[in-house]
Amino acid sequence: MADSGAWPIETHILHRRDVDRSYQVWVALPMGYRPDASNPYPLVVCCDAPWTFGTAVDTTRILSMSRETPRCVVAGIAHDTADMREMLDLRAVDYTVTPAEAPPMTGIRAPAAETGQAEPFRQWLAGDVMPHLYDRYHVGEPTYVGHSFTALFGLHVLFNAPDMFARYLLASPSVWWDYEVMFRLEEEHAAAGGDPAVKVFMSMGENETDEYSPQAKFHDQFSARGYRNIDLTWHVFPDENHNTVVGPAVSRGLRVLYAD
């Protein structure tokens, strides 16, 4: 564990037995964190920690100063590797919802048969990571933050185990995966009568306009269902692309999700 004093960030290594793979879990505590506080701290969980954790930490810290969000404990899950190539492939393995070959432009080289492991990863997250966090920190209601593949994973959780999180921040979800299979999965979810009581903030950048950016079309399908218990907010960020949208999405999304 590393402790940075007034702004502590701690690192845990958790091993996942089903795939014999280790992950790092980074935990940032708010200023003045007290394990004996009268109320638990809201928990913000970020997959893709190398790309989303720092943004979420900085955003919650500054927004809590103006009381636009509560003081939060932020946890980030990262693959335990410094190899960017391996990291890109493992993202495609853990966060995609069906086995499929990734288009060459993504740079992903993971074999199609190894992808589509979102549900085993979700089970590990629910069965190992979340209990680990609740055992060691004074945390309460969780919020999920995802971007791109991890926002796609967030949709998988929303449709299969919605009670895992009270709030979902889904920035530019990769709903293009496997010939837009998530559109069909949303239809199946609706047909099964799924209508969880959660808040969802979904967004994309205005400059996401290629064939890998059908997020607006997915939102339109999702919104048209008229889910009574899903409080859905949609936002398109001007002048932002798939990468630059992360900061604005996390900032606006957390403010929307934590608004009374």
Short mmCIF file of C-alpha atoms in Angstrom, two decimals:
data_model
loop_
_atom_site.label_atom_id
_atom_site.label_comp_id
_atom_site.label_asym_id
_atom_site.label_seq_id
_atom_site.Cartn_x
_atom_site.Cartn_y
_atom_site.Cartn_z
CA MET A 1 0.00 0.00 0.00
CA ALA A 2 1.12 3.55 -0.76
CA ASP A 3 -0.06 6.42 1.43
CA SER A 4 0.29 9.97 0.15
CA GLY A 5 -0.49 11.64 3.46
CA ALA A 6 -3.37 14.07 3.37
CA TRP A 7 -4.59 12.58 0.10
CA PRO A 8 -4.01 8.85 0.60
CA ILE A 9 -4.09 6.41 -2.30
CA GLU A 10 -3.70 2.73 -1.46
CA THR A 11 -2.96 -0.19 -3.77
CA HIS A 12 -4.18 -3.76 -3.30
CA ILE A 13 -3.30 -6.79 -5.42
CA LEU A 14 -6.18 -9.23 -5.86
CA HIS A 15 -5.77 -12.56 -7.60
CA ARG A 16 -8.54 -13.96 -9.75
CA ARG A 17 -8.43 -17.72 -9.46
CA ASP A 18 -10.73 -18.61 -12.36
CA VAL A 19 -8.27 -17.14 -14.89
CA ASP A 20 -5.08 -17.20 -12.77
CA ARG A 21 -4.60 -13.47 -13.24
CA SER A 22 -3.87 -10.62 -10.83
CA TYR A 23 -5.39 -7.16 -10.77
CA GLN A 24 -4.47 -3.97 -8.99
CA VAL A 25 -7.17 -2.17 -7.03
CA TRP A 26 -6.36 1.48 -6.37
CA VAL A 27 -8.29 3.23 -3.61
CA ALA A 28 -8.32 7.00 -3.08
CA LEU A 29 -9.68 8.30 0.20
CA PRO A 30 -11.21 11.76 0.56
CA MET A 31 -9.65 14.45 2.70
CA GLY A 32 -10.56 13.86 6.32
CA TYR A 33 -11.60 10.24 5.79
CA ARG A 34 -12.63 8.64 9.07
CA PRO A 35 -13.37 4.91 9.36
CA ASP A 36 -15.68 5.69 12.28
CA ALA A 37 -17.68 8.44 10.54
CA SER A 38 -21.38 8.43 11.33
CA ASN A 39 -22.31 7.79 7.70
CA PRO A 40 -20.46 5.64 5.16
CA TYR A 41 -18.75 7.34 2.25
CA PRO A 42 -20.24 6.84 -1.23
CA LEU A 43 -18.13 4.45 -3.27
CA VAL A 44 -17.17 5.23 -6.88
CA VAL A 45 -15.87 2.22 -8.82
CA CYS A 46 -13.88 2.67 -12.05
CA CYS A 47 -12.74 -0.10 -14.33
CA ASP A 48 -10.00 0.87 -16.81
CA ALA A 49 -8.26 2.52 -13.87
CA PRO A 50 -5.24 3.75 -15.89
CA TRP A 51 -7.60 5.95 -17.92
CA THR A 52 -10.48 6.81 -15.57
CA PHE A 53 -9.30 6.56 -11.96
CA GLY A 54 -7.21 9.74 -11.81
CA THR A 55 -9.95 11.74 -13.50
CA ALA A 56 -12.58 10.42 -11.10
CA VAL A 57 -10.38 11.10 -8.06
CA ASP A 58 -9.57 14.68 -9.03
CA THR A 59 -13.17 15.35 -10.03
CA THR A 60 -14.75 14.05 -6.84
CA ARG A 61 -12.23 15.91 -4.70
CA ILE A 62 -12.83 19.30 -6.31
CA LEU A 63 -16.61 18.86 -6.70
CA SER A 64 -16.97 17.83 -3.08
CA MET A 65 -15.42 21.16 -2.07
CA SER A 66 -18.39 22.94 -3.67
CA ARG A 67 -20.77 20.23 -2.43
CA GLU A 68 -21.72 19.26 -5.97
CA THR A 69 -20.86 15.68 -5.03
CA PRO A 70 -20.36 14.08 -1.63
CA ARG A 71 -16.89 13.18 -0.42
CA CYS A 72 -16.31 9.80 -2.03
CA VAL A 73 -13.99 6.85 -1.79
CA VAL A 74 -12.86 6.08 -5.35
CA ALA A 75 -11.71 2.59 -6.33
CA GLY A 76 -10.10 1.71 -9.65
CA ILE A 77 -9.52 -1.78 -11.04
CA ALA A 78 -6.49 -2.21 -13.30
CA HIS A 79 -4.89 -5.21 -14.96
CA ASP A 80 -1.63 -5.97 -13.17
CA THR A 81 0.64 -5.32 -16.14
CA ALA A 82 2.74 -2.46 -17.46
CA ASP A 83 2.61 -3.83 -21.01
CA MET A 84 0.24 -1.65 -23.06
CA ARG A 85 -0.29 -4.37 -25.67
CA GLU A 86 -1.31 -6.87 -23.01
CA MET A 87 -3.52 -4.29 -21.33
CA LEU A 88 -5.42 -3.54 -24.55
CA ASP A 89 -6.03 -7.22 -25.17
CA LEU A 90 -7.15 -7.91 -21.60
CA ARG A 91 -9.66 -5.07 -21.82
CA ALA A 92 -11.21 -6.80 -24.82
CA VAL A 93 -11.29 -10.07 -22.92
CA ASP A 94 -12.82 -8.83 -19.67
CA TYR A 95 -15.19 -6.07 -20.73
CA THR A 96 -16.85 -7.35 -23.90
CA VAL A 97 -20.17 -9.15 -23.77
CA THR A 98 -19.84 -11.76 -26.52
CA PRO A 99 -16.91 -13.56 -28.20
CA ALA A 100 -16.07 -11.70 -31.40
CA GLU A 101 -13.10 -10.60 -33.47
CA ALA A 102 -12.08 -7.00 -32.89
CA PRO A 103 -11.70 -4.79 -35.99
CA PRO A 104 -8.06 -4.16 -36.97
CA MET A 105 -8.34 -0.42 -36.30
CA THR A 106 -8.79 -1.10 -32.58
CA GLY A 107 -5.29 -2.56 -32.25
CA ILE A 108 -6.72 -5.49 -30.29
CA ARG A 109 -5.05 -8.83 -31.02
CA ALA A 110 -6.85 -11.04 -28.51
CA PRO A 111 -8.32 -14.10 -30.26
CA ALA A 112 -12.08 -13.91 -30.72
CA ALA A 113 -12.57 -17.05 -28.64
CA GLU A 114 -10.98 -15.36 -25.62
CA THR A 115 -13.17 -12.25 -25.69
CA GLY A 116 -16.71 -11.85 -24.36
CA GLN A 117 -15.85 -12.58 -20.73
CA ALA A 118 -17.88 -9.75 -19.18
CA GLU A 119 -20.02 -12.04 -17.05
CA PRO A 120 -17.14 -13.95 -15.38
CA PHE A 121 -15.46 -10.60 -14.71
CA ARG A 122 -18.70 -9.22 -13.26
CA GLN A 123 -19.01 -12.23 -10.95
CA TRP A 124 -15.45 -11.70 -9.71
CA LEU A 125 -16.10 -7.98 -9.22
CA ALA A 126 -19.25 -8.73 -7.22
CA GLY A 127 -17.90 -11.70 -5.30
CA ASP A 128 -14.34 -10.61 -4.52
CA VAL A 129 -13.59 -6.95 -5.22
CA MET A 130 -16.70 -5.35 -3.77
CA PRO A 131 -16.60 -7.39 -0.52
CA HIS A 132 -12.87 -6.57 -0.23
CA LEU A 133 -13.68 -2.87 -0.41
CA TYR A 134 -16.59 -3.06 2.01
CA ASP A 135 -14.51 -5.04 4.51
CA ARG A 136 -11.65 -2.54 4.52
CA TYR A 137 -13.30 0.83 4.05
CA HIS A 138 -16.28 2.66 5.53
CA VAL A 139 -18.20 2.82 2.25
CA GLY A 140 -21.84 2.66 1.26
CA GLU A 141 -23.89 3.04 -1.90
CA PRO A 142 -21.77 2.37 -5.02
CA THR A 143 -21.60 4.23 -8.33
CA TYR A 144 -20.07 2.73 -11.47
CA VAL A 145 -17.93 4.78 -13.87
CA GLY A 146 -17.05 3.39 -17.29
CA HIS A 147 -15.80 4.66 -20.64
CA SER A 148 -15.65 2.86 -23.99
CA PHE A 149 -15.28 -0.89 -23.30
CA THR A 150 -15.88 -0.41 -19.59
CA ALA A 151 -19.06 1.53 -20.37
CA LEU A 152 -20.12 -1.44 -22.51
CA PHE A 153 -19.39 -3.60 -19.48
CA GLY A 154 -21.50 -1.21 -17.39
CA LEU A 155 -24.46 -1.87 -19.69
CA HIS A 156 -23.93 -5.59 -19.20
CA VAL A 157 -24.09 -5.13 -15.43
CA LEU A 158 -27.15 -2.88 -15.74
CA PHE A 159 -29.02 -5.51 -17.74
CA ASN A 160 -27.91 -8.56 -15.74
CA ALA A 161 -27.26 -7.47 -12.15
CA PRO A 162 -28.53 -3.88 -11.86
CA ASP A 163 -28.51 -3.88 -8.06
CA MET A 164 -24.71 -4.03 -8.05
CA PHE A 165 -24.69 -0.24 -8.40
CA ALA A 166 -27.12 2.55 -7.61
CA ARG A 167 -25.76 4.83 -10.33
CA TYR A 168 -24.15 4.22 -13.71
CA LEU A 169 -21.93 6.71 -15.55
CA LEU A 170 -21.48 5.36 -19.08
CA ALA A 171 -19.31 7.50 -21.35
CA SER A 172 -19.17 6.57 -25.04
CA PRO A 173 -20.05 2.88 -24.55
CA SER A 174 -18.61 0.62 -27.25
CA VAL A 175 -22.02 -0.59 -28.42
CA TRP A 176 -20.52 -1.25 -31.86
CA TRP A 177 -19.01 -4.47 -30.47
CA ASP A 178 -19.93 -7.69 -32.30
CA TYR A 179 -22.08 -5.99 -34.94
CA GLU A 180 -23.97 -3.96 -32.32
CA VAL A 181 -24.99 -7.01 -30.30
CA MET A 182 -25.87 -4.78 -27.32
CA PHE A 183 -28.91 -3.53 -29.22
CA ARG A 184 -30.28 -7.07 -29.24
CA LEU A 185 -29.32 -7.62 -25.61
CA GLU A 186 -31.21 -4.48 -24.63
CA GLU A 187 -34.27 -5.80 -26.48
CA GLU A 188 -34.02 -9.08 -24.56
CA HIS A 189 -33.69 -7.18 -21.30
CA ALA A 190 -36.81 -5.16 -22.08
CA ALA A 191 -38.75 -8.26 -23.10
CA ALA A 192 -37.87 -9.91 -19.79
CA GLY A 193 -39.41 -6.99 -17.93
CA GLY A 194 -36.21 -5.60 -16.44
CA ASP A 195 -36.79 -2.14 -14.95
CA PRO A 196 -34.33 -1.54 -12.11
CA ALA A 197 -34.55 1.56 -9.94
CA VAL A 198 -31.21 3.17 -10.86
CA LYS A 199 -29.84 6.45 -12.20
CA VAL A 200 -27.97 6.32 -15.51
CA PHE A 201 -25.89 9.05 -17.17
CA MET A 202 -24.97 8.14 -20.75
CA SER A 203 -22.97 10.36 -23.07
CA MET A 204 -20.77 10.68 -26.12
CA GLY A 205 -18.62 13.30 -27.82
CA GLU A 206 -20.00 15.37 -30.68
CA ASN A 207 -17.03 14.40 -32.84
CA GLU A 208 -17.65 10.66 -32.48
CA THR A 209 -19.10 10.21 -35.95
CA ASP A 210 -17.55 7.08 -37.48
CA GLU A 211 -19.03 3.59 -37.78
CA TYR A 212 -17.77 2.76 -34.30
CA SER A 213 -19.94 5.44 -32.70
CA PRO A 214 -23.60 4.32 -32.69
CA GLN A 215 -24.11 5.53 -29.12
CA ALA A 216 -26.86 8.02 -30.01
CA LYS A 217 -28.78 5.31 -31.87
CA PHE A 218 -28.44 3.02 -28.87
CA HIS A 219 -29.60 5.76 -26.51
CA ASP A 220 -32.66 6.37 -28.69
CA GLN A 221 -33.59 2.69 -28.55
CA PHE A 222 -32.95 2.51 -24.81
CA SER A 223 -34.84 5.71 -24.04
CA ALA A 224 -37.83 4.76 -26.20
CA ARG A 225 -38.55 1.78 -23.94
CA GLY A 226 -39.92 4.15 -21.34
CA TYR A 227 -38.41 2.31 -18.39
CA ARG A 228 -40.36 3.72 -15.45
CA ASN A 229 -37.70 3.21 -12.78
CA ILE A 230 -34.55 4.07 -14.74
CA ASP A 231 -33.69 7.75 -14.37
CA LEU A 232 -31.81 8.24 -17.65
CA THR A 233 -29.85 11.35 -18.63
CA TRP A 234 -28.24 11.72 -22.05
CA HIS A 235 -25.66 14.31 -23.09
CA VAL A 236 -23.59 14.99 -26.20
CA PHE A 237 -20.45 17.01 -25.44
CA PRO A 238 -19.59 19.64 -28.09
CA ASP A 239 -16.14 19.49 -29.70
CA GLU A 240 -15.16 16.28 -27.90
CA ASN A 241 -14.06 12.97 -29.39
CA HIS A 242 -13.89 9.44 -27.99
CA ASN A 243 -10.77 10.15 -25.93
CA THR A 244 -11.27 13.77 -24.90
CA VAL A 245 -14.81 13.18 -23.65
CA VAL A 246 -13.66 11.35 -20.51
CA GLY A 247 -13.05 14.41 -18.33
CA PRO A 248 -16.24 16.28 -19.24
CA ALA A 249 -18.31 13.10 -18.95
CA VAL A 250 -17.01 12.24 -15.50
CA SER A 251 -17.54 15.78 -14.23
CA ARG A 252 -21.05 16.31 -15.57
CA GLY A 253 -22.05 12.71 -15.00
CA LEU A 254 -21.17 12.68 -11.31
CA ARG A 255 -22.95 15.98 -10.76
CA VAL A 256 -26.09 14.64 -12.44
CA LEU A 257 -25.98 11.31 -10.66
CA TYR A 258 -25.50 12.84 -7.21
CA ALA A 259 -28.01 15.66 -7.69
CA ASP A 260 -31.01 15.48 -5.35
#
